[in-house]
Short mmCIF file of C-alpha atoms in Angstrom, two decimals:
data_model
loop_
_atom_site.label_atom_id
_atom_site.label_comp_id
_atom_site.label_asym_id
_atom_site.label_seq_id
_atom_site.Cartn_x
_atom_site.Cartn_y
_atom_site.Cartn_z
CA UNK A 1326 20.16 14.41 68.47
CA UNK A 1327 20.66 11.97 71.46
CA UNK A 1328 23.87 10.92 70.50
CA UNK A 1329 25.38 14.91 70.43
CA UNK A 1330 23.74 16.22 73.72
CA UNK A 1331 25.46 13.14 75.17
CA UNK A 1332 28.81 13.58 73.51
CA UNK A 1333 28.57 17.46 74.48
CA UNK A 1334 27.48 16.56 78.17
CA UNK A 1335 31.30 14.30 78.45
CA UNK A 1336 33.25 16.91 76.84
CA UNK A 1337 32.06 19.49 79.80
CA UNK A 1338 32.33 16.30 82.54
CA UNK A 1339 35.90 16.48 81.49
CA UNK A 1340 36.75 19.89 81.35
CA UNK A 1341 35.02 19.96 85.26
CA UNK A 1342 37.57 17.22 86.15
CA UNK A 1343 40.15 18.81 84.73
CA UNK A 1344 39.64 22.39 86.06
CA UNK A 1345 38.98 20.40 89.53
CA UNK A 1346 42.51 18.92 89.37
CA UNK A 1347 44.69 21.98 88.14
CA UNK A 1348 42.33 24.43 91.07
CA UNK A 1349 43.81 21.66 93.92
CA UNK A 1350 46.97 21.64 92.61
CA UNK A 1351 47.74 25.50 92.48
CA UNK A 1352 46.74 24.99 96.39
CA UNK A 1353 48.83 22.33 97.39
CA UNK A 1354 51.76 24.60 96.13
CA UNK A 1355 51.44 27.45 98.74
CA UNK A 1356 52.37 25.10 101.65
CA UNK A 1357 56.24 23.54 100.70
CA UNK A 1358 55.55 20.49 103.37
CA UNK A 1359 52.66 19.55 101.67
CA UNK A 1360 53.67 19.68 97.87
CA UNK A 1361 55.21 16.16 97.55
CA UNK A 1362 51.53 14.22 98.98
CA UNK A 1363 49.78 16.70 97.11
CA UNK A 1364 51.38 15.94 93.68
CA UNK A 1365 51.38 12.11 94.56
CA UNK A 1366 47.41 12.72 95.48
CA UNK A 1367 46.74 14.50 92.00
CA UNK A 1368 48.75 12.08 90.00
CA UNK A 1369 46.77 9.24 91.76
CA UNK A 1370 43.50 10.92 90.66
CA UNK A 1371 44.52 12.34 87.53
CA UNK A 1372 45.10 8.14 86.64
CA UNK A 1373 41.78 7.47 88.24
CA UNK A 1374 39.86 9.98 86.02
CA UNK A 1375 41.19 8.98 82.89
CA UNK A 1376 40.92 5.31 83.86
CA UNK A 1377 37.40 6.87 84.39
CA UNK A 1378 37.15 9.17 80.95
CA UNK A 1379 38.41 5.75 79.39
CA UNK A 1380 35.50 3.48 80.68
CA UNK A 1381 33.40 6.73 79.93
CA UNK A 1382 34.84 6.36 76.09
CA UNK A 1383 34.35 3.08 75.83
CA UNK A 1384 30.92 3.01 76.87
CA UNK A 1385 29.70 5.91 75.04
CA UNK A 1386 31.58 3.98 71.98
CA UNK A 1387 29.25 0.56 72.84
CA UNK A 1388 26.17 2.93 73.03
CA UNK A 1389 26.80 4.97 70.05
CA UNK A 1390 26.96 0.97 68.29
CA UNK A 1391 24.30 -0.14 69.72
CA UNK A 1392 22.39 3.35 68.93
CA UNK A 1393 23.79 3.06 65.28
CA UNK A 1394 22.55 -0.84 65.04
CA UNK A 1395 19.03 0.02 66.31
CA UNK A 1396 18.39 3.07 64.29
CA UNK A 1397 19.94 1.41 61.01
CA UNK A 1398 17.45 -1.39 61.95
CA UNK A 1399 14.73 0.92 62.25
CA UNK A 1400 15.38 3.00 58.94
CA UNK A 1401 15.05 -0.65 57.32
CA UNK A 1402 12.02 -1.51 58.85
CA UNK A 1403 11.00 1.98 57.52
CA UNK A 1404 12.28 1.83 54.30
CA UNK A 1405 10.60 -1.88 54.02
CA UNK A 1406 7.06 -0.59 55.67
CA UNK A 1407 7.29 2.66 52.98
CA UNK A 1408 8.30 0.07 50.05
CA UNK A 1409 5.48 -2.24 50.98
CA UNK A 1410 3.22 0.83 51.27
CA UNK A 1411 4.31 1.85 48.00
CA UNK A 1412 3.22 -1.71 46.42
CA UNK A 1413 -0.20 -1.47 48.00
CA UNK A 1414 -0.76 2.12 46.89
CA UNK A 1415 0.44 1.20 43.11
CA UNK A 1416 -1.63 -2.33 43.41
CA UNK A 1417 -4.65 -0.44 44.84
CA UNK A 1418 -4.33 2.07 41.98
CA UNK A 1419 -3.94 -0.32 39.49
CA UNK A 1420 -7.19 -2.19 40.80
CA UNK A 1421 -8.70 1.08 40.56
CA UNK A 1422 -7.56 2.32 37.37
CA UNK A 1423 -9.06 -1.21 36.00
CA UNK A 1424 -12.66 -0.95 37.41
CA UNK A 1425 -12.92 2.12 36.40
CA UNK A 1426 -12.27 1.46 33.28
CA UNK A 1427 -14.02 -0.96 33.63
CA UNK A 1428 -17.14 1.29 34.63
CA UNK A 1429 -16.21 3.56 31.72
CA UNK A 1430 -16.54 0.67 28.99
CA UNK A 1431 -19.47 -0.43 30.29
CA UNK A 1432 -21.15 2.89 30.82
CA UNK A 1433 -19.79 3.49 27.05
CA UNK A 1434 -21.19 0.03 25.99
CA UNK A 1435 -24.83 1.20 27.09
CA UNK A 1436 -24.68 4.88 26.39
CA UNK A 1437 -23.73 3.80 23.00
CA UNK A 1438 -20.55 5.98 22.77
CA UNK A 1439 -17.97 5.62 20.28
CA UNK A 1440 -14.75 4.15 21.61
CA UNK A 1441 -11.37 5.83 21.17
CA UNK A 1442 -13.32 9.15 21.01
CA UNK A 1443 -11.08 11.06 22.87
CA UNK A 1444 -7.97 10.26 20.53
CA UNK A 1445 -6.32 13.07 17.99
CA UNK A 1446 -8.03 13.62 14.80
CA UNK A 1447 -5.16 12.01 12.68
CA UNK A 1448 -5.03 9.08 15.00
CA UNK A 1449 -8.50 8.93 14.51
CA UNK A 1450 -8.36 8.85 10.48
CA UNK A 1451 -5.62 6.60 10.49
CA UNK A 1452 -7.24 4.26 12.34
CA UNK A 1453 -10.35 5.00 10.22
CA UNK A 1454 -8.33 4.35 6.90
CA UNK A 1455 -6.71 0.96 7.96
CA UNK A 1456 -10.04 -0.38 9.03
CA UNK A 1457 -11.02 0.56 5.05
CA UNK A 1458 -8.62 -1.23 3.89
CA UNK A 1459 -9.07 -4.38 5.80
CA UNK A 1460 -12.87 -4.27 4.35
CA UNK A 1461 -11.77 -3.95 0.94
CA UNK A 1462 -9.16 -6.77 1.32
CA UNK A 1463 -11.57 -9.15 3.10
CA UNK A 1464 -13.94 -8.52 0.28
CA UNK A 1465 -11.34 -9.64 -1.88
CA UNK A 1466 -10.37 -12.47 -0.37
CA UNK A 1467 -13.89 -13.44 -0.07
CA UNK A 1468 -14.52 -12.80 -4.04
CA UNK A 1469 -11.47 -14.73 -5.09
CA UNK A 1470 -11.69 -18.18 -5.98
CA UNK A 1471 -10.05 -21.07 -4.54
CA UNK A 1472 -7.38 -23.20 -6.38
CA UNK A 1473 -10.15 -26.04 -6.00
CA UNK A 1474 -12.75 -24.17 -7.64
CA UNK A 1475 -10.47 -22.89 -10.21
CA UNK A 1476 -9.68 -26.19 -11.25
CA UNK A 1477 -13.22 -27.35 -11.56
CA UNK A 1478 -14.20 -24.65 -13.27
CA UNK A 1479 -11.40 -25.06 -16.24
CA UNK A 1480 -12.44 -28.75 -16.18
CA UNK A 1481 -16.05 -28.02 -17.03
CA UNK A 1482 -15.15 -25.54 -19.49
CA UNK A 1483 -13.05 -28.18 -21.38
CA UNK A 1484 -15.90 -31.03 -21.04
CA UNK A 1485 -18.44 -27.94 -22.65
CA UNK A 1486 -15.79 -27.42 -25.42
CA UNK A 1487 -15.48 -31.10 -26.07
CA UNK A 1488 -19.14 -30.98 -25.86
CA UNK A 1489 -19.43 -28.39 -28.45
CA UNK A 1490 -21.52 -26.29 -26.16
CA UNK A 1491 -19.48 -22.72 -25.88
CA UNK A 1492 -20.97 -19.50 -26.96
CA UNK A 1493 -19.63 -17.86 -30.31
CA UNK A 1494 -17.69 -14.87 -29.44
CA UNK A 1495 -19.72 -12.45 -31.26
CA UNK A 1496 -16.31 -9.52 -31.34
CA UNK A 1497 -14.04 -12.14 -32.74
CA UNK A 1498 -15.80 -14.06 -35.25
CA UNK A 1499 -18.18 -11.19 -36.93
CA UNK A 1500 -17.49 -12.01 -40.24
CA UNK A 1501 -18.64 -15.72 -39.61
CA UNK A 1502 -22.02 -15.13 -37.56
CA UNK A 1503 -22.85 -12.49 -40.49
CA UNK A 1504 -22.08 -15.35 -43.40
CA UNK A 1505 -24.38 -17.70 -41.07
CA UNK A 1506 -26.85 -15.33 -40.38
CA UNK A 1507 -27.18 -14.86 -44.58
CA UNK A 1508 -27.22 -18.94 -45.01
CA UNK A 1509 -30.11 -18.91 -42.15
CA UNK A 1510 -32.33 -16.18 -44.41
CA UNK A 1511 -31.50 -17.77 -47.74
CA UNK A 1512 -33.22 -20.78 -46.05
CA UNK A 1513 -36.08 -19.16 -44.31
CA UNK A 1514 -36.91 -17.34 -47.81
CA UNK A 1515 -36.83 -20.85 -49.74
CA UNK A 1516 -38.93 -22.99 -47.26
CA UNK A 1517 -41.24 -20.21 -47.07
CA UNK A 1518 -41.11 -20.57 -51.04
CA UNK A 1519 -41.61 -23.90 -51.31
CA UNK A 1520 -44.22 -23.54 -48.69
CA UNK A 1521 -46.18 -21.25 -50.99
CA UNK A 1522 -45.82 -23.33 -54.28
CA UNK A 1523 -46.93 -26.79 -52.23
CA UNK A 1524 -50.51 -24.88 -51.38
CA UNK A 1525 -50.84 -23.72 -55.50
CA UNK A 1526 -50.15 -27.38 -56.50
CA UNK A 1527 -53.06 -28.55 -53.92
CA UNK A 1528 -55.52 -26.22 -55.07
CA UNK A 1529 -54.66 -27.04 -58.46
CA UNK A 1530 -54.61 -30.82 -57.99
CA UNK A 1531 -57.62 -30.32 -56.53
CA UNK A 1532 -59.77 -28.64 -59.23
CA UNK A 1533 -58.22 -30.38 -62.02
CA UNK A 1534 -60.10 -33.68 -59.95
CA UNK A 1535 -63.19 -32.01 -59.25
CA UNK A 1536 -63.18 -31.57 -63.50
CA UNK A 1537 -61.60 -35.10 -64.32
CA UNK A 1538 -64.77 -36.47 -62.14
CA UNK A 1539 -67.35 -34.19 -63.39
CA UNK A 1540 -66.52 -35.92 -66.82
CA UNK A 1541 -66.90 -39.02 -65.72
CA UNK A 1542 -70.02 -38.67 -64.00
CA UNK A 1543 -71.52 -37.33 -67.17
CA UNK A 1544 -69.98 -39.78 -69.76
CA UNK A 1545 -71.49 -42.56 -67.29
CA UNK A 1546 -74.65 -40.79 -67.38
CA UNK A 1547 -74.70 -40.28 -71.41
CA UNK A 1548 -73.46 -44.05 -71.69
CA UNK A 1549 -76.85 -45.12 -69.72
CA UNK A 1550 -79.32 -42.42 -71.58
CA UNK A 1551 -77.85 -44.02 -75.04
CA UNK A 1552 -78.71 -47.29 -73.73
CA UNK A 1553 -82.19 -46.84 -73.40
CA UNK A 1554 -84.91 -46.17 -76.58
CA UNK A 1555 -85.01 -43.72 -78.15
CA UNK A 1556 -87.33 -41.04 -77.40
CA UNK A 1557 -88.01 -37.35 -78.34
CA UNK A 1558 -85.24 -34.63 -78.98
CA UNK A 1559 -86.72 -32.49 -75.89
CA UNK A 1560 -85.71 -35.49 -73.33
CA UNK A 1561 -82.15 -35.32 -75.13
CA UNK A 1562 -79.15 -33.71 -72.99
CA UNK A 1563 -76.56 -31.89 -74.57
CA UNK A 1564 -73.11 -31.67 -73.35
CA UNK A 1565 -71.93 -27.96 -72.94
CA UNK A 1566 -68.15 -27.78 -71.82
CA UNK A 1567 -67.85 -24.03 -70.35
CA UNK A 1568 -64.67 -22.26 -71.49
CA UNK A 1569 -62.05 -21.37 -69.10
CA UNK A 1570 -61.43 -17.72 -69.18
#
């Protein structure tokens, strides 16, 4: 705004000056004995104003530079003290945006609140389903066996087969756990047999002794009675063998 009040106040300077110059000249013209001093005078200060206008120019020209330079100067320092504004703004938003989220996770944290609660429903069971899955594959992982442990394991299970200790398979081999279950009854039935017949032979063994020494007894006994003298029939003893019914 400076800069075009000036350049307007010039432009009217010189239209002054120049009215100022044609005014004298029409004057000078009425009187013949003065026209050729007149028109020398005029000529002398039409060179004299623009030597003036000129200087006039050229300053205006070094002012309107120097105005230029300083307010260029200033719209940087503007544009610099706006930018560097701007930073602090966005760094003291930032800073704010992180304690208070800050605040909200920890007033979450002790309110108990669910995190993420805010987020879409399928967002929500997306996330929910992928955090299933990772369960189920951890559990997996954690189930499965290691190639060490695999490799023990098939080298204890060869040391029981050379052992002899493995389990029948009961769905494969049918036909032979039912032919040795037979073979195991057949010889339950025939120790229990022979069990039985051992006891009869005792008790028989047994009284046939009893008998065999009963006999003796009394042949001893008859042997001594006949060795004595002889007495009356009453004192006599007669052997009576019972029949075995």
């Amino acid at each position: 705004m400076s800069l075009k009040r000036k350049a307007a106040e010039i432009e009217i300077e010189e239209e002054e000056e120049y009215n100022g110059v044609s005014s004298d000249k029409k004057n000078n013209l009425s009187s013949d004995d003065e026209v050729m001093d007149d028109n020398f005078d005029s000529d002398d200060e039409v060179v004299e104003n623009k030597d003036d206008i000129n200087v006039e120019d050229e300053e205006f020209a070094e002012i309107e530079s120097d105005e230029l330079e300083a307010l260029s100067s200033d719209d940087e320092k503007v544009e610099k003290k706006s930018s560097s504004n701007v930073d602090d703004d966005s760094e003291d938003s930032a800073q704010y945006d992180e304690d208070e989220s800050e605040e909200e996770m920890s007033s979450e944290e002790e309110e108990g609140v669910i995190p993420n609660a805010n987020m879409k429903k399928e967002k929500l069971k997306v996330v929910h389903f992928d955090s299933v899955k990772t369960i189920k594959k951890r559990e997996k992982a954690a189930k499965r066996l290691t190639s060490r442990q695999l490799i023990e394991k098939k080298k204890e299970k060869m040391a029981h087969l050379k052992m002899g200790m493995v389990k029948p398979d009961y769905a494969k081999d049918r036909t032979k756990e039912r032919s040795l279950a037979r073979i195991a009854s057949f010889g339950v039935a025939t120790l229990f047999n022979q069990v039985l017949e051992y006891r009869k032979r005792i008790r028989e063994d047994e009284i046939t002794k009893k008998e065999v020494k009963n006999m003796d007894i009394s042949k001893k006994y008859q042997a001594q009675l006949d060795s004595l003298p002889r007495t009356a029939n009453r004192f006599t003893i007669k052997n009576i063998k019972k029949e075995e019914v």
